[in-house]
Short mmCIF file of C-alpha atoms in Angstrom, two decimals:
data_model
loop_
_atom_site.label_atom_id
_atom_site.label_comp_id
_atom_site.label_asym_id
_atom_site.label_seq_id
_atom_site.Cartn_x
_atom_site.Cartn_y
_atom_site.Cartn_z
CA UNK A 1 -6.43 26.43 -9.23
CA UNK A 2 -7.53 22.84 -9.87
CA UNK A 3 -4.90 20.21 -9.33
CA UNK A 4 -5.05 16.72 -9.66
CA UNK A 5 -3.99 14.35 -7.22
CA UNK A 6 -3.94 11.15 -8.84
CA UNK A 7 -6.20 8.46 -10.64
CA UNK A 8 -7.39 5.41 -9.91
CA UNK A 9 -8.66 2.39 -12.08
CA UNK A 10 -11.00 -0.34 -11.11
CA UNK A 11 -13.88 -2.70 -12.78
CA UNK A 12 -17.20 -1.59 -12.64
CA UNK A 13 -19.15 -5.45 -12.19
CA UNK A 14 -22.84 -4.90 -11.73
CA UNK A 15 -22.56 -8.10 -9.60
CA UNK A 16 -20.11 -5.77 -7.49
CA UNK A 17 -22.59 -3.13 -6.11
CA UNK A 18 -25.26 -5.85 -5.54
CA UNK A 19 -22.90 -7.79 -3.44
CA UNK A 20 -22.36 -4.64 -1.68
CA UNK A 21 -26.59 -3.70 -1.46
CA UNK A 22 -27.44 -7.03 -0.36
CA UNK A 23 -25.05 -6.90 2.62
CA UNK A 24 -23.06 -9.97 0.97
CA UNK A 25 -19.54 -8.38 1.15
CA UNK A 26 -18.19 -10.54 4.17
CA UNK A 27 -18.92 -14.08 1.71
CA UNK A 28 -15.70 -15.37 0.70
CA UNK A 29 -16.44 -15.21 -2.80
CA UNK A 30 -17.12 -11.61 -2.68
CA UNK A 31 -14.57 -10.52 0.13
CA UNK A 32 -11.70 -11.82 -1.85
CA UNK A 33 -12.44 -9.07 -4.24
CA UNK A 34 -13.44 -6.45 -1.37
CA UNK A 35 -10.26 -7.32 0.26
CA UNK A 36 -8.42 -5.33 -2.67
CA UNK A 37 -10.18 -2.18 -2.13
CA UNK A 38 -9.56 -1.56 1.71
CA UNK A 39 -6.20 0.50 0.21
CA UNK A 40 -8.43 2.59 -1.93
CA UNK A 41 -10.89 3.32 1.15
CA UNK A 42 -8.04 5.15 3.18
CA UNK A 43 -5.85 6.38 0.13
CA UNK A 44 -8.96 8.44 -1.09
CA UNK A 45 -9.28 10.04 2.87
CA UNK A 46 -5.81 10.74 1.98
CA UNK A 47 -5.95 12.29 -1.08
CA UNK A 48 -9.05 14.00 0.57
CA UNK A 49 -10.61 15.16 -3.36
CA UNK A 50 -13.05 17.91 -4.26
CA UNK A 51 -13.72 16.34 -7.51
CA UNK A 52 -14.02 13.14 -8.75
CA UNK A 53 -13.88 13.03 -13.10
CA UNK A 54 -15.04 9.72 -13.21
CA UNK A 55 -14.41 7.97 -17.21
CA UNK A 56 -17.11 5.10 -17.42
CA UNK A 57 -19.51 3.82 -20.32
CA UNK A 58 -23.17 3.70 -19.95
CA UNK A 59 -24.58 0.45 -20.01
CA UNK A 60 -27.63 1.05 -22.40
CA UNK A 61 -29.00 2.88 -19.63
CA UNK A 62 -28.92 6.86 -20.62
CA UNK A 63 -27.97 6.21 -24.07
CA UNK A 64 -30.18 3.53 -25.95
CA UNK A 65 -30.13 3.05 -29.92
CA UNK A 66 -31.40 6.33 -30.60
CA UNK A 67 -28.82 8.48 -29.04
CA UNK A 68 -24.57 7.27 -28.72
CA UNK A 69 -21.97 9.66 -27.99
CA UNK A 70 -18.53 8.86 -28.57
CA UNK A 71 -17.54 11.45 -25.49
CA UNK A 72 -19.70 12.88 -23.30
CA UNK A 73 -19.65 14.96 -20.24
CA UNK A 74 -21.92 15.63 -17.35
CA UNK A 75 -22.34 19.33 -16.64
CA UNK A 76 -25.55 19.39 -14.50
CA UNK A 77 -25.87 20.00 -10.54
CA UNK A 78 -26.82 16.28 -9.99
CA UNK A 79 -27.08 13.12 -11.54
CA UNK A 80 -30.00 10.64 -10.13
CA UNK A 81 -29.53 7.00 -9.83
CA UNK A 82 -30.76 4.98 -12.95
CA UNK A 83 -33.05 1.94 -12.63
CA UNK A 84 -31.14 -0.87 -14.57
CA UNK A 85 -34.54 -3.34 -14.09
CA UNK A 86 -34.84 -4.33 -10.89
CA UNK A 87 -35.00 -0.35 -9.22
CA UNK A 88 -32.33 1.87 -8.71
CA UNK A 89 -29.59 0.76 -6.51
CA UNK A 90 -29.80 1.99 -3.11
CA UNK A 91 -27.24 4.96 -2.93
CA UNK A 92 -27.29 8.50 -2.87
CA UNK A 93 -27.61 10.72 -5.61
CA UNK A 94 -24.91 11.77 -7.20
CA UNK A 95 -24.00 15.85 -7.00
CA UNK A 96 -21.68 17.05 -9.62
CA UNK A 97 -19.96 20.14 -10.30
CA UNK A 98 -21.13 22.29 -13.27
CA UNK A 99 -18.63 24.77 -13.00
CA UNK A 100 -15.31 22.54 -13.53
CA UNK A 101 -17.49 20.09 -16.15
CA UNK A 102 -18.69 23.68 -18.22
CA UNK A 103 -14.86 25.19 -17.58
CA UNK A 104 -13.54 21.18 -19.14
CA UNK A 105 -15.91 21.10 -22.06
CA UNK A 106 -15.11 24.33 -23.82
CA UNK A 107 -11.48 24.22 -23.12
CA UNK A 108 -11.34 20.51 -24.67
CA UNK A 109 -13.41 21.92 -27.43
CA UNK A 110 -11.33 23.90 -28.46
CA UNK A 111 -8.52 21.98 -28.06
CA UNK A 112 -10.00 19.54 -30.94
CA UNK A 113 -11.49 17.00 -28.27
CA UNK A 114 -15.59 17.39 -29.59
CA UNK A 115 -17.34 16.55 -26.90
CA UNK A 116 -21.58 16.54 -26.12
CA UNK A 117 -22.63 18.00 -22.85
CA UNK A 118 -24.90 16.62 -21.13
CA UNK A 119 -27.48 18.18 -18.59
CA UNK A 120 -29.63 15.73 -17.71
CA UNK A 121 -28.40 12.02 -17.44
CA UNK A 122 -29.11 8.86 -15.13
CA UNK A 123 -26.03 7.53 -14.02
CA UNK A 124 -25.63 3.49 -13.85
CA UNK A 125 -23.53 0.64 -11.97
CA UNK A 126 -20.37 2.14 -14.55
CA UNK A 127 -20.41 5.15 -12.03
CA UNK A 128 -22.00 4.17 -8.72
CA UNK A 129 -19.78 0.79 -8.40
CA UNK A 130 -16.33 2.35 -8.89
CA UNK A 131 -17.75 5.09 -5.75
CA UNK A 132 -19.11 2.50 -3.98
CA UNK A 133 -15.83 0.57 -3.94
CA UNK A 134 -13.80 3.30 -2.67
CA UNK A 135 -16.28 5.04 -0.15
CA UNK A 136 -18.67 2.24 0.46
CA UNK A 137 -21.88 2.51 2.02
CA UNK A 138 -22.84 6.51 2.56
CA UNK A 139 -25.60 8.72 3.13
CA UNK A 140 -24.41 11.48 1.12
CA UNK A 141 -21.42 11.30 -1.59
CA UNK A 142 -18.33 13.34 0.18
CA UNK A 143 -17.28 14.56 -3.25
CA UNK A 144 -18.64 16.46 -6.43
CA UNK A 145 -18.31 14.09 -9.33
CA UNK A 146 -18.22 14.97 -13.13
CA UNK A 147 -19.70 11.64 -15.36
CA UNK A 148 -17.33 11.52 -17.96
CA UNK A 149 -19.32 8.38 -20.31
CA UNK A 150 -17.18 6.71 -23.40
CA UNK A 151 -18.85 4.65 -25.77
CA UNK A 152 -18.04 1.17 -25.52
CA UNK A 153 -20.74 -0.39 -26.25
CA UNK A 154 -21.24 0.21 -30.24
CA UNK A 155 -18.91 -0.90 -32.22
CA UNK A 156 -15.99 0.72 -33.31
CA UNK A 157 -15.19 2.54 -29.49
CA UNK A 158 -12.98 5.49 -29.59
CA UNK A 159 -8.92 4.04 -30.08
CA UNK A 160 -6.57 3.50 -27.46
CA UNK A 161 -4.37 6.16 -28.60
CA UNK A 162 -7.46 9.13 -28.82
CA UNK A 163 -8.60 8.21 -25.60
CA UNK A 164 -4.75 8.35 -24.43
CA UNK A 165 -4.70 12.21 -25.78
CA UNK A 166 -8.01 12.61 -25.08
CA UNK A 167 -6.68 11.94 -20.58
CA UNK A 168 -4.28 14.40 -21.82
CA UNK A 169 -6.36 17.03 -22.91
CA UNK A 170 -8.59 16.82 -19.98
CA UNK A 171 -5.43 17.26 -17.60
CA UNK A 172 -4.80 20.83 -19.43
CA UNK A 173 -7.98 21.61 -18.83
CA UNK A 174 -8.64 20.93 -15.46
CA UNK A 175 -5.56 21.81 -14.31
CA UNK A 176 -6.28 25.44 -15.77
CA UNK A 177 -9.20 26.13 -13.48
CA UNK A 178 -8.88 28.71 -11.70
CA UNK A 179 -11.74 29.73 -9.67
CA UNK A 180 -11.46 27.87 -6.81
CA UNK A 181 -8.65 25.41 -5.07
CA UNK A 182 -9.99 21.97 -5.68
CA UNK A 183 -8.39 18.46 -5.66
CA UNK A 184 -9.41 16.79 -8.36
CA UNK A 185 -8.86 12.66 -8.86
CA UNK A 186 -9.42 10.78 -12.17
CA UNK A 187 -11.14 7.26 -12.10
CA UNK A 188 -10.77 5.32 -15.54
CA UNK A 189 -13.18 2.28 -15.16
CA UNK A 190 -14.13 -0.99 -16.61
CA UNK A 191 -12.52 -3.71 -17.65
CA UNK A 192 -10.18 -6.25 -17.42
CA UNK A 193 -10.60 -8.98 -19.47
CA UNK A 194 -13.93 -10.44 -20.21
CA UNK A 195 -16.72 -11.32 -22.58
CA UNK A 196 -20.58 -11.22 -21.89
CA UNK A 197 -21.55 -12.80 -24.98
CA UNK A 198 -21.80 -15.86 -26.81
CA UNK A 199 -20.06 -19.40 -26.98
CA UNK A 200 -16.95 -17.77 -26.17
CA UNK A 201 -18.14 -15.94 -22.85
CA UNK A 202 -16.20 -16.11 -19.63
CA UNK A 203 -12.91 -15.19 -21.47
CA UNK A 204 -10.24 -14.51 -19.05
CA UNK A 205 -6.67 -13.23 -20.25
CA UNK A 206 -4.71 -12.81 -16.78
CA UNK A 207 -1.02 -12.61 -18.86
CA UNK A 208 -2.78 -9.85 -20.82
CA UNK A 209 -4.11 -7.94 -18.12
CA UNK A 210 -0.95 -7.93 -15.64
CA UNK A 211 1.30 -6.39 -19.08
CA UNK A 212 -1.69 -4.23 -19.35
CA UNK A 213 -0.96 -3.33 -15.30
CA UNK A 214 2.52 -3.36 -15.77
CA UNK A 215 2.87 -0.67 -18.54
CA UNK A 216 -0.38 1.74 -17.44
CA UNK A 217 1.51 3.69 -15.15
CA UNK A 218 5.49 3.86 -16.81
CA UNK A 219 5.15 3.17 -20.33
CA UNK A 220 1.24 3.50 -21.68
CA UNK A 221 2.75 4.76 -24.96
CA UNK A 222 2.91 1.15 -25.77
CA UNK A 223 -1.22 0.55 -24.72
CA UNK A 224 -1.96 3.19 -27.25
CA UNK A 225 -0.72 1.41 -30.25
CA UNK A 226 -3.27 -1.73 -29.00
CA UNK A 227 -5.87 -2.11 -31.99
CA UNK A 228 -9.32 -2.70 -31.63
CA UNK A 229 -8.71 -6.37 -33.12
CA UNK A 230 -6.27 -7.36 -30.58
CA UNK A 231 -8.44 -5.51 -27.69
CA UNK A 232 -11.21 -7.96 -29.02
CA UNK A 233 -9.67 -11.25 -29.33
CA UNK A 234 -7.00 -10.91 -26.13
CA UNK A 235 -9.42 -9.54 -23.49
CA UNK A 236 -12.59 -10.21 -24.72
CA UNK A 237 -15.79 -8.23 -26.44
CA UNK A 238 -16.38 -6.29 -23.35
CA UNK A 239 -12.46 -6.00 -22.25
CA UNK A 240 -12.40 -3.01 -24.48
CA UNK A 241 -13.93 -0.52 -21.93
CA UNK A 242 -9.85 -0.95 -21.03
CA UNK A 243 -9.38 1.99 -23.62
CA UNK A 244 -10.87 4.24 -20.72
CA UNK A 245 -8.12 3.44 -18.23
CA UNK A 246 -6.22 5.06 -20.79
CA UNK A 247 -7.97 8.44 -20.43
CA UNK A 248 -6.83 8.48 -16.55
CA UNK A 249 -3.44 7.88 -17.56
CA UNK A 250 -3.76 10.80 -20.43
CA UNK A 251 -4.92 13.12 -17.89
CA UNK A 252 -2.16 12.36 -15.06
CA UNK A 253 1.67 13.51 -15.19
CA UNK A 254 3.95 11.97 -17.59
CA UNK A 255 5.41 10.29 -14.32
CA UNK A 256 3.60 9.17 -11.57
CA UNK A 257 3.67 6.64 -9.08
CA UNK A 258 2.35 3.12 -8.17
CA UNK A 259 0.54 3.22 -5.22
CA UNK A 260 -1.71 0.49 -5.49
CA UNK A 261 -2.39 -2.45 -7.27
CA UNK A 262 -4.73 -5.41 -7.12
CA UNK A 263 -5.54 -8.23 -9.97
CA UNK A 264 -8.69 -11.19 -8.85
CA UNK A 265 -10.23 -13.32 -10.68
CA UNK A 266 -13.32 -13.84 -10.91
CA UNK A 267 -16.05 -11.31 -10.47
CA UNK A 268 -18.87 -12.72 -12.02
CA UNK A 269 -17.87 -13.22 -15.66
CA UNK A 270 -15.07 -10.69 -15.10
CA UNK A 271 -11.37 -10.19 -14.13
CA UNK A 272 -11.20 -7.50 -11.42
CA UNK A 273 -8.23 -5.14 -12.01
CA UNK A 274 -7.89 -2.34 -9.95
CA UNK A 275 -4.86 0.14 -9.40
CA UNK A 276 -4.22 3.56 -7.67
CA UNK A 277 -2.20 6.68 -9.01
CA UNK A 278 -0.26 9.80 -7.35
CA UNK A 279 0.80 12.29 -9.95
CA UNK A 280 4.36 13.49 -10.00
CA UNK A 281 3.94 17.34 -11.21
CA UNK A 282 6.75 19.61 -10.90
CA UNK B 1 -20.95 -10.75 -50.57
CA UNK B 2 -21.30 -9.45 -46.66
CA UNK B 3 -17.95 -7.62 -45.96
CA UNK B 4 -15.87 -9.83 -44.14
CA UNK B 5 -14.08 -7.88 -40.72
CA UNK B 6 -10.86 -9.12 -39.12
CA UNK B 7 -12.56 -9.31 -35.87
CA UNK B 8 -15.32 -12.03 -37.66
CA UNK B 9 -12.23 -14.35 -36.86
CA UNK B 10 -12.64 -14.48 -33.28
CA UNK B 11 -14.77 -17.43 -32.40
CA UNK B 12 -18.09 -17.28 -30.61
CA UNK B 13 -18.03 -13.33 -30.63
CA UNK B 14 -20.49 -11.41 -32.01
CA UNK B 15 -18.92 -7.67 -32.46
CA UNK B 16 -21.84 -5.15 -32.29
CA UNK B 17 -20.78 -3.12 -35.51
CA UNK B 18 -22.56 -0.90 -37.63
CA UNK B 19 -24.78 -4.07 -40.04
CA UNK B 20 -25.54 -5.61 -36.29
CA UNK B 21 -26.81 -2.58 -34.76
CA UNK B 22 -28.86 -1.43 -38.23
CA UNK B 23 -30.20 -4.90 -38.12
CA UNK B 24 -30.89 -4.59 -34.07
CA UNK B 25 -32.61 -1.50 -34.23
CA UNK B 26 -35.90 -2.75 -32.95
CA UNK B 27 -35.12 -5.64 -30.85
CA UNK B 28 -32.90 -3.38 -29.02
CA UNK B 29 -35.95 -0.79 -28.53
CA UNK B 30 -37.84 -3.68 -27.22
CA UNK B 31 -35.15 -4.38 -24.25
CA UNK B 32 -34.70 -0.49 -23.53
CA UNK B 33 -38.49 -0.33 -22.75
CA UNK B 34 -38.11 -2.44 -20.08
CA UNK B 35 -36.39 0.01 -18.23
CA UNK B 36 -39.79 0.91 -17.03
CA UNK B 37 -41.38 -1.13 -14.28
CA UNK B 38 -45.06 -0.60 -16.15
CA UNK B 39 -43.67 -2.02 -19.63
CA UNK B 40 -42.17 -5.02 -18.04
CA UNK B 41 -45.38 -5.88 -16.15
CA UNK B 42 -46.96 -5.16 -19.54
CA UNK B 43 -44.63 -7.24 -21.65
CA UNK B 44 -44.88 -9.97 -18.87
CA UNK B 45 -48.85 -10.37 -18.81
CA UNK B 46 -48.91 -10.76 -22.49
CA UNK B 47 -45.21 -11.33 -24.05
CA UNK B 48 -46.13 -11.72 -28.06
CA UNK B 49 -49.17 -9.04 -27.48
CA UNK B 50 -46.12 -6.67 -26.07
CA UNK B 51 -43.61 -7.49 -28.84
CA UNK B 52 -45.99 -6.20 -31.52
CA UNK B 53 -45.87 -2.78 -30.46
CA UNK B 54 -42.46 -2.91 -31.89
CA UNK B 55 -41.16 -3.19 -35.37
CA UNK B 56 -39.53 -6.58 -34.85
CA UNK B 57 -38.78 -8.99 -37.61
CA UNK B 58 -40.72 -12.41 -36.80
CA UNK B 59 -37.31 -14.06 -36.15
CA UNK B 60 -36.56 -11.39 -33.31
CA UNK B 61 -40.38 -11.70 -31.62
CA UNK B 62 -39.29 -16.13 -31.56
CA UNK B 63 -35.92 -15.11 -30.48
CA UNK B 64 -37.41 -13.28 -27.74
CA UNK B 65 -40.33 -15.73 -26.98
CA UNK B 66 -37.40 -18.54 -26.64
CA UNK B 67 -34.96 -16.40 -24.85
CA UNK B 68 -32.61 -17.70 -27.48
CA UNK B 69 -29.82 -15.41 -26.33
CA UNK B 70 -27.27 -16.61 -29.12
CA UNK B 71 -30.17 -15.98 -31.93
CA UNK B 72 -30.94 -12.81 -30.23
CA UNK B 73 -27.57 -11.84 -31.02
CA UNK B 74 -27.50 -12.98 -34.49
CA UNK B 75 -30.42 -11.26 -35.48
CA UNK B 76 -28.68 -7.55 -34.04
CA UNK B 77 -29.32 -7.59 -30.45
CA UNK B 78 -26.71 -6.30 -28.25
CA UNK B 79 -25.84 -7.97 -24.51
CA UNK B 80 -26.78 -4.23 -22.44
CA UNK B 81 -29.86 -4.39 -24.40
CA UNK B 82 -30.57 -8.03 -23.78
CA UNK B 83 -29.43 -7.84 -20.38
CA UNK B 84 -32.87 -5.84 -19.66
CA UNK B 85 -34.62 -8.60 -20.83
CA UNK B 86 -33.03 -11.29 -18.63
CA UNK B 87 -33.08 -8.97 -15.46
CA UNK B 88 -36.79 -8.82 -16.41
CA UNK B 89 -37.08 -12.56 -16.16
CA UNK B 90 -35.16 -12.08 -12.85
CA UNK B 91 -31.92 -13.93 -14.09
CA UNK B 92 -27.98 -12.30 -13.77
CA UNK B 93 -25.33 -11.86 -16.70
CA UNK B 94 -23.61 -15.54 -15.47
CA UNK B 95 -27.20 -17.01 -16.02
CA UNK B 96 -27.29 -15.29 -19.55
CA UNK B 97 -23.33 -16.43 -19.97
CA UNK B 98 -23.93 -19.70 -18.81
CA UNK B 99 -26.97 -20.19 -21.52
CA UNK B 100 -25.06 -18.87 -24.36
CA UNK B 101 -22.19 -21.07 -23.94
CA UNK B 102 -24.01 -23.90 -23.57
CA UNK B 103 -22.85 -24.93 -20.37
CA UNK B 104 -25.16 -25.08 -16.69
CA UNK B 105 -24.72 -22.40 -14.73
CA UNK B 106 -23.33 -24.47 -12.19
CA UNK B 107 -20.55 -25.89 -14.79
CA UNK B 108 -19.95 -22.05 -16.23
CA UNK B 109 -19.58 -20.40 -12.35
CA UNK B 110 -16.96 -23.18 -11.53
CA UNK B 111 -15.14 -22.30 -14.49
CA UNK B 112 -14.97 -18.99 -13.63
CA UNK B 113 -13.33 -19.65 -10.00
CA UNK B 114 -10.87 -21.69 -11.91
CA UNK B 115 -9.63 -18.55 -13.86
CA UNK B 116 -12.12 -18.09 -16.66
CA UNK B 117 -11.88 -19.89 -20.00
CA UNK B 118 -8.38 -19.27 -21.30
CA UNK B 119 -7.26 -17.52 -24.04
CA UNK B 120 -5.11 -20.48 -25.42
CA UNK B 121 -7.53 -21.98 -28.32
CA UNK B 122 -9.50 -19.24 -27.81
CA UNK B 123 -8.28 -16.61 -30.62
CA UNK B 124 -9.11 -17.64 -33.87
CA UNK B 125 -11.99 -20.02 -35.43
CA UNK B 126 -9.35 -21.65 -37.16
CA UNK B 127 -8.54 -23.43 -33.58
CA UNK B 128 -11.55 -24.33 -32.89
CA UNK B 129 -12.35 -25.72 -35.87
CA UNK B 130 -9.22 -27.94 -35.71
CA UNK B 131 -10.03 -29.22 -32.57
CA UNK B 132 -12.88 -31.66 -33.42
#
């Protein structure tokens, strides 16, 4: 049986995993932000997973114009590290684990979730920051990870409340694996606030964020009745990805509990939320 | 008449919808080829030579020449797109910010530290409009 231990949500900054790659980690500007993952770094020796199902949009990097999938998952036996422009960042390639991602896909299928399967992808900074931040600088990966990309990038992104019963979904399914024992964690990345583009860039909407943090983990009911408009104008063009936090949530227990949580700004152009999971199951 | 969207309210903010992304087609092409270290040494020893392999409108190939990152986004192109361009020309998504809005880098980065720009007078172009 697969079980899942918990979730955890975090930003996915570019700026992030450079910081981190050029060794800069100990600047003030940048530990401030490390600072809020050292809790992550021994919760996930804790937790001790398998499997992580990492939720994260490609950045124009495996998809371009020709090819956008709403939801996608990644069901081959590795997952190499994408040059974004200035050569691939310097961390191992990512191994995933085919038979969970296959077992996932057709159960979600047909549950009503339509999902393309990927077997061949590049993974970007949306995937390799969030691992980076909780295991930091490895040889090999000490987990299988399934890439779980959302489309955030064309406009209109899937709504809070499918990706909320989308998480759902995805907890049925992996929790009705049953050919091996694994421990199974769900990251839901990107966000919080900000905007990349345009006069209004640098947007930063802390109130907005912390009721965002506030509700994820009792009430995210309420998140899923956030519209796209209000997404765009309260936490900027690019604080959407915040829809794919919502998948985690879907996919833990209807309770759960707080373990972690940790709000900075700035990163860059971006306002760093991050917060850890346990499930409550029965 | 162009359909008018609620989110057209939101000032400075360019939503990537379906008319931008039509429209962006090609300029976006453009930036995803320089995903390859070979194209961007191509487009860099001859930029406008480069830019004809693709079916850009003339406005896109000045757009591009200028790095005009605001008309880049008016004529369809898309910031993950564009972002290939200025990580070609060895800049970061603050430098790219920091042009759009206007303000030096220096002046956009300290803004940041101070908590971003805030969401009051932020929402709807009817505030900025009103405020001269």
């Amino acid at each position: 049986m697969a079980k899942i231990i918990g979730g955890l949500t975090t930003s996915h900054v570019p700026a992030l995993g450079a910081a981190m790659d050029n060794g800069k980690t100990e600047e003030p500007y940048w530990k401030a932000v490390f600072d809020g993952y050292e809790r992550a770094k021994s919760w996930i020796v804790e937790a001790s997973p398998d499997v992580i199902f990492l939720v994260y949009n490609d950045h124009a990097t495996a998809f371009s114009m020709d090819l956008i999938p709403t939801f996608a998952i990644g069901c081959a036996e590795e997952f190499p590290i994408a040059d974004e422009g200035w050569g691939p960042r310097p961390v191992p390639t990512v191994k995933g684990h085919p038979d969970l991602a296959w077992h996932v896909a057709q159960s979600v299928i047909l549950d009503e979730f339509d999902l393309t399967i990927i077997n061949k992808m590049e993974v970007d900074h949306g995937l390799t920051v969030p691992l980076s931040l909780v295991y930091g600088q490895v040889k090999e990966w000490p987990v299988r990870v399934i890439p779980f990309p959302v489309n955030v990038v064309q406009y209109p992104p899937p709504t809070a409340n499918r990706c909320y019963n989308l998480g759902k979904a995805l907890g049925k399914a992996i929790r009705s694996f049953e050919q091996q024992d694994l421990r199974v964690v769900v990251f839901g990345t990107g966000g919080m606030s900000h905007q990349l583009q345009g006069k209004r860039a640098g947007l930063i909407n802390k109130k907005f964020d912390l009721a965002f943090q506030d509700k994820i983990g009792p009430n995210p009911q309420a998140l899923t009745k956030i519209s796209h408009l209000e997404f765009l104008r309260e936490s900027g063009s690019e604080g959407i990805e915040l829809v794919m936090w919502l998948i985690m949530r879907g996919a833990l227990s209807e309770q759960v509990k707080e373990v972690h949580r940790f709000y900075h700004v700035p990163a860059s152009n971006t306002a760093v939320g991050h917060m850890i999971f346990e499930s409550q199951e029965a | 008449m162009p359909k008018v969207n609620d989110y057209d309210d939101i000032p400075g903010t360019t939503v990537f919808d379906a008319a931008r992304s039509r429209k962006g087609y090609h300029l976006n092409s453009f930036c995803m080829s320089l995903m390859k270290a070979e194209n961007r040494a191509a487009f860099k020893a001859d930029e406008e030579g480069y830019l004809k392999r693709f079916g850009m409108t003339e406005a896109q190939r000045q757009a591009v020449l200028k790095r005009d990152w605001n008309w880049m986004i008016q004529e369809g192109g898309n910031i993950y797109f564009l972002a290939k361009l200025f990580f070609t020309d060895g800049n970061s998504f603050q430098y790219a910010a920091a042009e759009m809005t206007g303000m030096s880098q220096e002046d956009y980065a300290k803004m940041m530290l101070a908590g971003g720009r805030p969401i009051e007078g932020n929402r709807s172009k009817s505030e900025w409009e009103n405020r001269g």
